mmCIF file of C-alpha atoms and ligand atoms in Angstrom:
data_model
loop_
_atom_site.group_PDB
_atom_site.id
_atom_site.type_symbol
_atom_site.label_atom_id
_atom_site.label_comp_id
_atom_site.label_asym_id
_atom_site.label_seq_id
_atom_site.Cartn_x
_atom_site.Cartn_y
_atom_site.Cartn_z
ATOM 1 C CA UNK X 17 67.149 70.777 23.279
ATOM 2 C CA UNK X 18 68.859 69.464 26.439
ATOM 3 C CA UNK X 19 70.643 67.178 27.366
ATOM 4 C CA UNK X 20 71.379 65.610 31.006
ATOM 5 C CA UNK X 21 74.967 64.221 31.854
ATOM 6 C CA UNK X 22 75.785 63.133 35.710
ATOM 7 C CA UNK X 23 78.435 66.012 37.333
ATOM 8 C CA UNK X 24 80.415 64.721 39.735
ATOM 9 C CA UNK X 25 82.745 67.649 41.845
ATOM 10 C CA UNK X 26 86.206 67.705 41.960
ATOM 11 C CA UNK X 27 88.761 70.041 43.802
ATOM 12 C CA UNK X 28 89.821 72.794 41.765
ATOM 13 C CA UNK X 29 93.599 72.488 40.661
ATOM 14 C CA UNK X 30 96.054 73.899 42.665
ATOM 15 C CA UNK X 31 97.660 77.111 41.010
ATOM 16 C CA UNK X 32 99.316 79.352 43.267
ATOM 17 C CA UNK X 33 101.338 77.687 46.479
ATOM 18 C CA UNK X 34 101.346 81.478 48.690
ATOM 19 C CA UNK X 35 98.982 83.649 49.697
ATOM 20 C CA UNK X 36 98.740 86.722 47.540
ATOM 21 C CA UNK X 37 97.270 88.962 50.365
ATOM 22 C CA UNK X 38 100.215 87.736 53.031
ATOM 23 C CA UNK X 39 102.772 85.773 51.270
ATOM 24 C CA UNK X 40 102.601 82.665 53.428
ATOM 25 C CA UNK X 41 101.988 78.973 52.086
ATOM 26 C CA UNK X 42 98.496 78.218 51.393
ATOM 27 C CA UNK X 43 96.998 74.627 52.529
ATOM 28 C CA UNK X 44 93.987 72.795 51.178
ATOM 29 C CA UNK X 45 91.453 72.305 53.091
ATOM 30 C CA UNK X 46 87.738 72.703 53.798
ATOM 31 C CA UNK X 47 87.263 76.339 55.556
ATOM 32 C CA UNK X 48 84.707 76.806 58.504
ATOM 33 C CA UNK X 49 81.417 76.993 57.172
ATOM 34 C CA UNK X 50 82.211 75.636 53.509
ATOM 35 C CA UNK X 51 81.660 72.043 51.726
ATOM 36 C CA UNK X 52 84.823 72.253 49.449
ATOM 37 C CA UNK X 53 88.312 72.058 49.587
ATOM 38 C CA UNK X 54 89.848 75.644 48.767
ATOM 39 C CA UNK X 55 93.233 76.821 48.720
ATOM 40 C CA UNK X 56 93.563 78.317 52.690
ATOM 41 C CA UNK X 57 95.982 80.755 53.987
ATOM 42 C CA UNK X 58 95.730 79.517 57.470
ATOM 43 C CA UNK X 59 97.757 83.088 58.491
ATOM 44 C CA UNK X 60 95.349 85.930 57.109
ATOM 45 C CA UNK X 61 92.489 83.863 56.681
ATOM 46 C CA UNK X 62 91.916 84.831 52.843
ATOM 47 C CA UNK X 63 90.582 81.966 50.767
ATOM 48 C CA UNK X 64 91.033 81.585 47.161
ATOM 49 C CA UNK X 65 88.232 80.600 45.502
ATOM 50 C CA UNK X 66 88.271 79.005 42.160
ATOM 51 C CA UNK X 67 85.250 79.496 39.959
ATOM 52 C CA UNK X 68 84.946 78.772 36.144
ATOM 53 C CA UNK X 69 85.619 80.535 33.232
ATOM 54 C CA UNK X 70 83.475 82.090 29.977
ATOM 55 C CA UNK X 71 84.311 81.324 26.539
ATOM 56 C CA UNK X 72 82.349 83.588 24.078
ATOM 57 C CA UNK X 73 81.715 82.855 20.838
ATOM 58 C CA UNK X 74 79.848 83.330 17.609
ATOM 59 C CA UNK X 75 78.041 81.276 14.594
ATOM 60 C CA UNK X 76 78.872 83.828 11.827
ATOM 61 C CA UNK X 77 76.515 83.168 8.760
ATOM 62 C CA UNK X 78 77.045 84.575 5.282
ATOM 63 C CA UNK X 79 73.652 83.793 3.104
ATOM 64 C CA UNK X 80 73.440 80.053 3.185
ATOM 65 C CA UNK X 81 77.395 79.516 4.822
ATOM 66 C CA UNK X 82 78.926 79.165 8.117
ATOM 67 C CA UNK X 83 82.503 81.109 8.735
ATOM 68 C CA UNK X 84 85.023 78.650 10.040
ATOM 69 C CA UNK X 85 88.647 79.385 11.083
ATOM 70 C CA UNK X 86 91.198 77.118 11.226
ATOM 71 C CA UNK X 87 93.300 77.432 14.449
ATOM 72 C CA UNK X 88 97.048 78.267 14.503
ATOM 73 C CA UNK X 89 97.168 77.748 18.071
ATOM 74 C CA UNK X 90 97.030 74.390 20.313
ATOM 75 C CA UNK X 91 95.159 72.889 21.341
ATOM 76 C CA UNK X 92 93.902 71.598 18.316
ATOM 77 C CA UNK X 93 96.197 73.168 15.811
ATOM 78 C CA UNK X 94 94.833 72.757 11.941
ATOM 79 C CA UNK X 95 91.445 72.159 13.379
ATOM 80 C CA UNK X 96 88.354 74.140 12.458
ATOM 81 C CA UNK X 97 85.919 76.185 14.866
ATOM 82 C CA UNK X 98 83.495 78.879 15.320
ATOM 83 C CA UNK X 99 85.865 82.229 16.581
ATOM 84 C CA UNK X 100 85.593 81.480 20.070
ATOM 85 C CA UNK X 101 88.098 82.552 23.107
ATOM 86 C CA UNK X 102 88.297 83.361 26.937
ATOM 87 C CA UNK X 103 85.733 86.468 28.068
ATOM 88 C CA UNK X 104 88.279 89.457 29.003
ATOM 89 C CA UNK X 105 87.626 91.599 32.195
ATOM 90 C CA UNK X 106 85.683 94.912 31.617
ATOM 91 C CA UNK X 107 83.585 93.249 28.519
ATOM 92 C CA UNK X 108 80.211 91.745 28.081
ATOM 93 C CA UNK X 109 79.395 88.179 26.910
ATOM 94 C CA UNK X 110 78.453 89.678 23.773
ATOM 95 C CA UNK X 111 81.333 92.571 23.423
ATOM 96 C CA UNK X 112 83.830 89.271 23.781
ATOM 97 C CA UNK X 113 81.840 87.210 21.211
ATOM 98 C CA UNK X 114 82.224 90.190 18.809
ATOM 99 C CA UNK X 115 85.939 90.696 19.765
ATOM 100 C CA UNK X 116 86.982 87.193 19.311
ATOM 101 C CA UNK X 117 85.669 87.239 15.673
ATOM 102 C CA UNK X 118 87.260 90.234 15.152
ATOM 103 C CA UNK X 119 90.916 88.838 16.065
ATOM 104 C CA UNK X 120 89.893 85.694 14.507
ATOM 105 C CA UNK X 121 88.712 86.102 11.198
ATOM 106 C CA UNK X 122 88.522 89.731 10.677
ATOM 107 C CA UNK X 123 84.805 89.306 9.348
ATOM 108 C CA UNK X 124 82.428 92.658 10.045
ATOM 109 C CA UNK X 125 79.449 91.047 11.755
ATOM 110 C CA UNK X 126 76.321 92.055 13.212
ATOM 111 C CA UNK X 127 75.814 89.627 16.390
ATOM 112 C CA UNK X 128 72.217 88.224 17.459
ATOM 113 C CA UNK X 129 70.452 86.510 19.428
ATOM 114 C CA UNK X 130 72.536 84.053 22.506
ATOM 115 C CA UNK X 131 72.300 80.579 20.443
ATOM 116 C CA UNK X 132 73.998 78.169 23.161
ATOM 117 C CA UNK X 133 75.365 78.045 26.415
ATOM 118 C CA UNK X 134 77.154 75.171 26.932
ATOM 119 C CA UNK X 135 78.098 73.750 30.615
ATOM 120 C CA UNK X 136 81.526 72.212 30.293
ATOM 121 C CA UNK X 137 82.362 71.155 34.138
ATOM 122 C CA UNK X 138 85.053 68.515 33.626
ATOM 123 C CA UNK X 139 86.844 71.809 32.586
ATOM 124 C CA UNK X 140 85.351 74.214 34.767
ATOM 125 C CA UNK X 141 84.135 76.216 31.313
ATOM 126 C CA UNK X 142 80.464 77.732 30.472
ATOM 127 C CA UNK X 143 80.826 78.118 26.520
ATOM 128 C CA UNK X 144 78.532 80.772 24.951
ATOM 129 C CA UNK X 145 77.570 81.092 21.465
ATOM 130 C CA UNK X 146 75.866 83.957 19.636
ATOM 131 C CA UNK X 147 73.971 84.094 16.091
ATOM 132 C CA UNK X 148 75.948 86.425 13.707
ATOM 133 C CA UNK X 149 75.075 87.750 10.671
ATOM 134 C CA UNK X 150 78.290 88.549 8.190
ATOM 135 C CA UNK X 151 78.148 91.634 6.788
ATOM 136 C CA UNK X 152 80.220 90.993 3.895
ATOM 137 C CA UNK X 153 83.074 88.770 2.210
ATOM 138 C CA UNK X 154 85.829 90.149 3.463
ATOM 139 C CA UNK X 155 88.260 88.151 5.145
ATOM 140 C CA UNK X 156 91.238 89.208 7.599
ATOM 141 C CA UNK X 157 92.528 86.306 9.684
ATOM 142 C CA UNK X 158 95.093 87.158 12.839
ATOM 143 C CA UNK X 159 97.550 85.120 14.326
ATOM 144 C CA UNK X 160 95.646 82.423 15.838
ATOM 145 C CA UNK X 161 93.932 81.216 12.656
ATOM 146 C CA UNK X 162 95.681 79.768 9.737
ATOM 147 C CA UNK X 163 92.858 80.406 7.256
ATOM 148 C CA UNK X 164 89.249 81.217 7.666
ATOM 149 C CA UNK X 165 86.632 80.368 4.654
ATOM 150 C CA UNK X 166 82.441 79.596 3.827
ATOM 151 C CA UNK X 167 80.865 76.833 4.067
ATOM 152 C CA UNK X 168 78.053 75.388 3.612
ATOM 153 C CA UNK X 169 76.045 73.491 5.794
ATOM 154 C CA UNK X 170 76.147 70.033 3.799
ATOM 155 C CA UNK X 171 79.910 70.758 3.345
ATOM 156 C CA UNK X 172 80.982 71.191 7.108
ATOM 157 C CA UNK X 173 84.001 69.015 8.016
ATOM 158 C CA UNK X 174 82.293 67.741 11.004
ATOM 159 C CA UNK X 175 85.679 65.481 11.242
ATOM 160 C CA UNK X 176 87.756 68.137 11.420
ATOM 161 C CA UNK X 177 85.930 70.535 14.367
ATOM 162 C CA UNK X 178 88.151 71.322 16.971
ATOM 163 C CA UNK X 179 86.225 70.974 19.820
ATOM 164 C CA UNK X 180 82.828 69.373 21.160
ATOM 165 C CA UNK X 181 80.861 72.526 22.019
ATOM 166 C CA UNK X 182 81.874 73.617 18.722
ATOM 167 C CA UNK X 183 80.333 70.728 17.086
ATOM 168 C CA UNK X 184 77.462 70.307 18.870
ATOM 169 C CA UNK X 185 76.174 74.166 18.264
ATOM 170 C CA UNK X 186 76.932 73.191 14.799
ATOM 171 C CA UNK X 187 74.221 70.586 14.788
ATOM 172 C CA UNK X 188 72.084 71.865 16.579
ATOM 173 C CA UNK X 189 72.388 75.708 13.737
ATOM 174 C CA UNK X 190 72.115 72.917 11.000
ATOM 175 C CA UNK X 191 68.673 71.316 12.978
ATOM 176 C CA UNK X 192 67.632 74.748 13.831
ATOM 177 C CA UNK X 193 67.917 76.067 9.904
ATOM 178 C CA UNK X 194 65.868 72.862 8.538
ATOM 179 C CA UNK X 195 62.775 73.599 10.711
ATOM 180 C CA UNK X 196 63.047 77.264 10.210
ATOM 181 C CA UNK X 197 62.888 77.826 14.355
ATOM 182 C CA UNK X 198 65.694 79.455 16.131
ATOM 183 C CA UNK X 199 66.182 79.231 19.846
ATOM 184 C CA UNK X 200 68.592 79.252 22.255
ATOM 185 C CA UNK X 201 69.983 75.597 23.369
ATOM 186 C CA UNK X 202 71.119 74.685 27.073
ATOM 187 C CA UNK X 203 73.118 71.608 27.288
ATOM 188 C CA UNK X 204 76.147 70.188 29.328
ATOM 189 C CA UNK X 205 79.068 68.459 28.274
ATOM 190 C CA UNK X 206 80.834 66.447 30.110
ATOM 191 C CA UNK X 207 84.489 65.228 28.419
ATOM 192 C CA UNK X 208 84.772 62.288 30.662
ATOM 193 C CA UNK X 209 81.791 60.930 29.201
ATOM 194 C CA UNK X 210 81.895 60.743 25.478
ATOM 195 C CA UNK X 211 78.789 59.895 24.144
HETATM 196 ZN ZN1 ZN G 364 97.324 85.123 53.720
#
């Protein structure tokens, strides 16, 4: 399933005011040859490119249920989501996926197939979400999650998800499961836009 939603560029934010090669102040402006504004150093030359970032994920499934954690952490603090986090350096989409569940929720899980990849531009995110088969009920939440538990798919707290690519790989397992055809979903979501 996709969906289409109008993207619309905008500068990245500004995060660093000197030049990490030089030291001197950086300026924003469009560099020779380029169609966006960039952080500059007008003294070495070096720009600073901003580009987004990976959050990897899974949908860990034990028999009929769907592993939720509840998150310790803002944003969203008390709400539920898949174990999902930032990609590290050094580690595959799929290595990151597996270690976020790990810190998460502690569950041993096999991962799968890539389930959805989910374009977030108004926050410069590309959220990834892999199939995961549990491997057993064992349970061993870390600090970020306040409690992680089953449930089944007529019993998720669809009010209470913590964020939108979150929910909307949840509908789209729950679709997915009724017709008995799994495949991996492309989408964009754009947070300006609710829809
Ligand atoms: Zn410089």
């Amino acid at each position: 399933m996709t969906s289409t939603t109008p993207l619309f560029y905008h500068p990245a934010p500004r995060t660093q005011q000197f030049c990490s090669q030089c030291g001197h102040p950086l300026s924003r402006e469009i560099p020779p040859d380029d169609n966006r504004i960039r952080d500059l150093c007008k003294h070495c030359g070096a720009v600073h490119y901003q580009n987004p970032r990976n959050v990897v994920g899974v949908v860990p499934i034990w028999n009929d249920q769907v592993l939720l954690c509840r998150r310790a952490i803002e944003p969203r603090y008390g709400k539920w989501t898949l174990p999902a986090g930032f990609m590290e350096l050094g580690e595959t989409t799929e290595q990151g996926a597996a270690r976020e569940n790990q810190e998460e929720s502690g569950a041993r899980i096999r991962v799968q197939s890539l389930f959805t990849v989910v374009d977030v531009p108004s926050v410069n995110q590309v959220h990834l979400y892999y199939l995961a088969e549990v491997l057993g009920p064992h349970l061993d939440p870390g600090s970020e999650t306040l409690e992680a538990a089953f449930f089944k798919l007529d019993a998720i707290p669809w009010q209470e998800l913590s964020f939108r690519s979150v929910s909307t790989t949840l509908e789209r397992y729950v679709q997915d499961r009724a017709s008995g055809v799994f495949t991996t979903h492309h989408y964009a979501i754009d947070l300006r836009f609710p829809d």
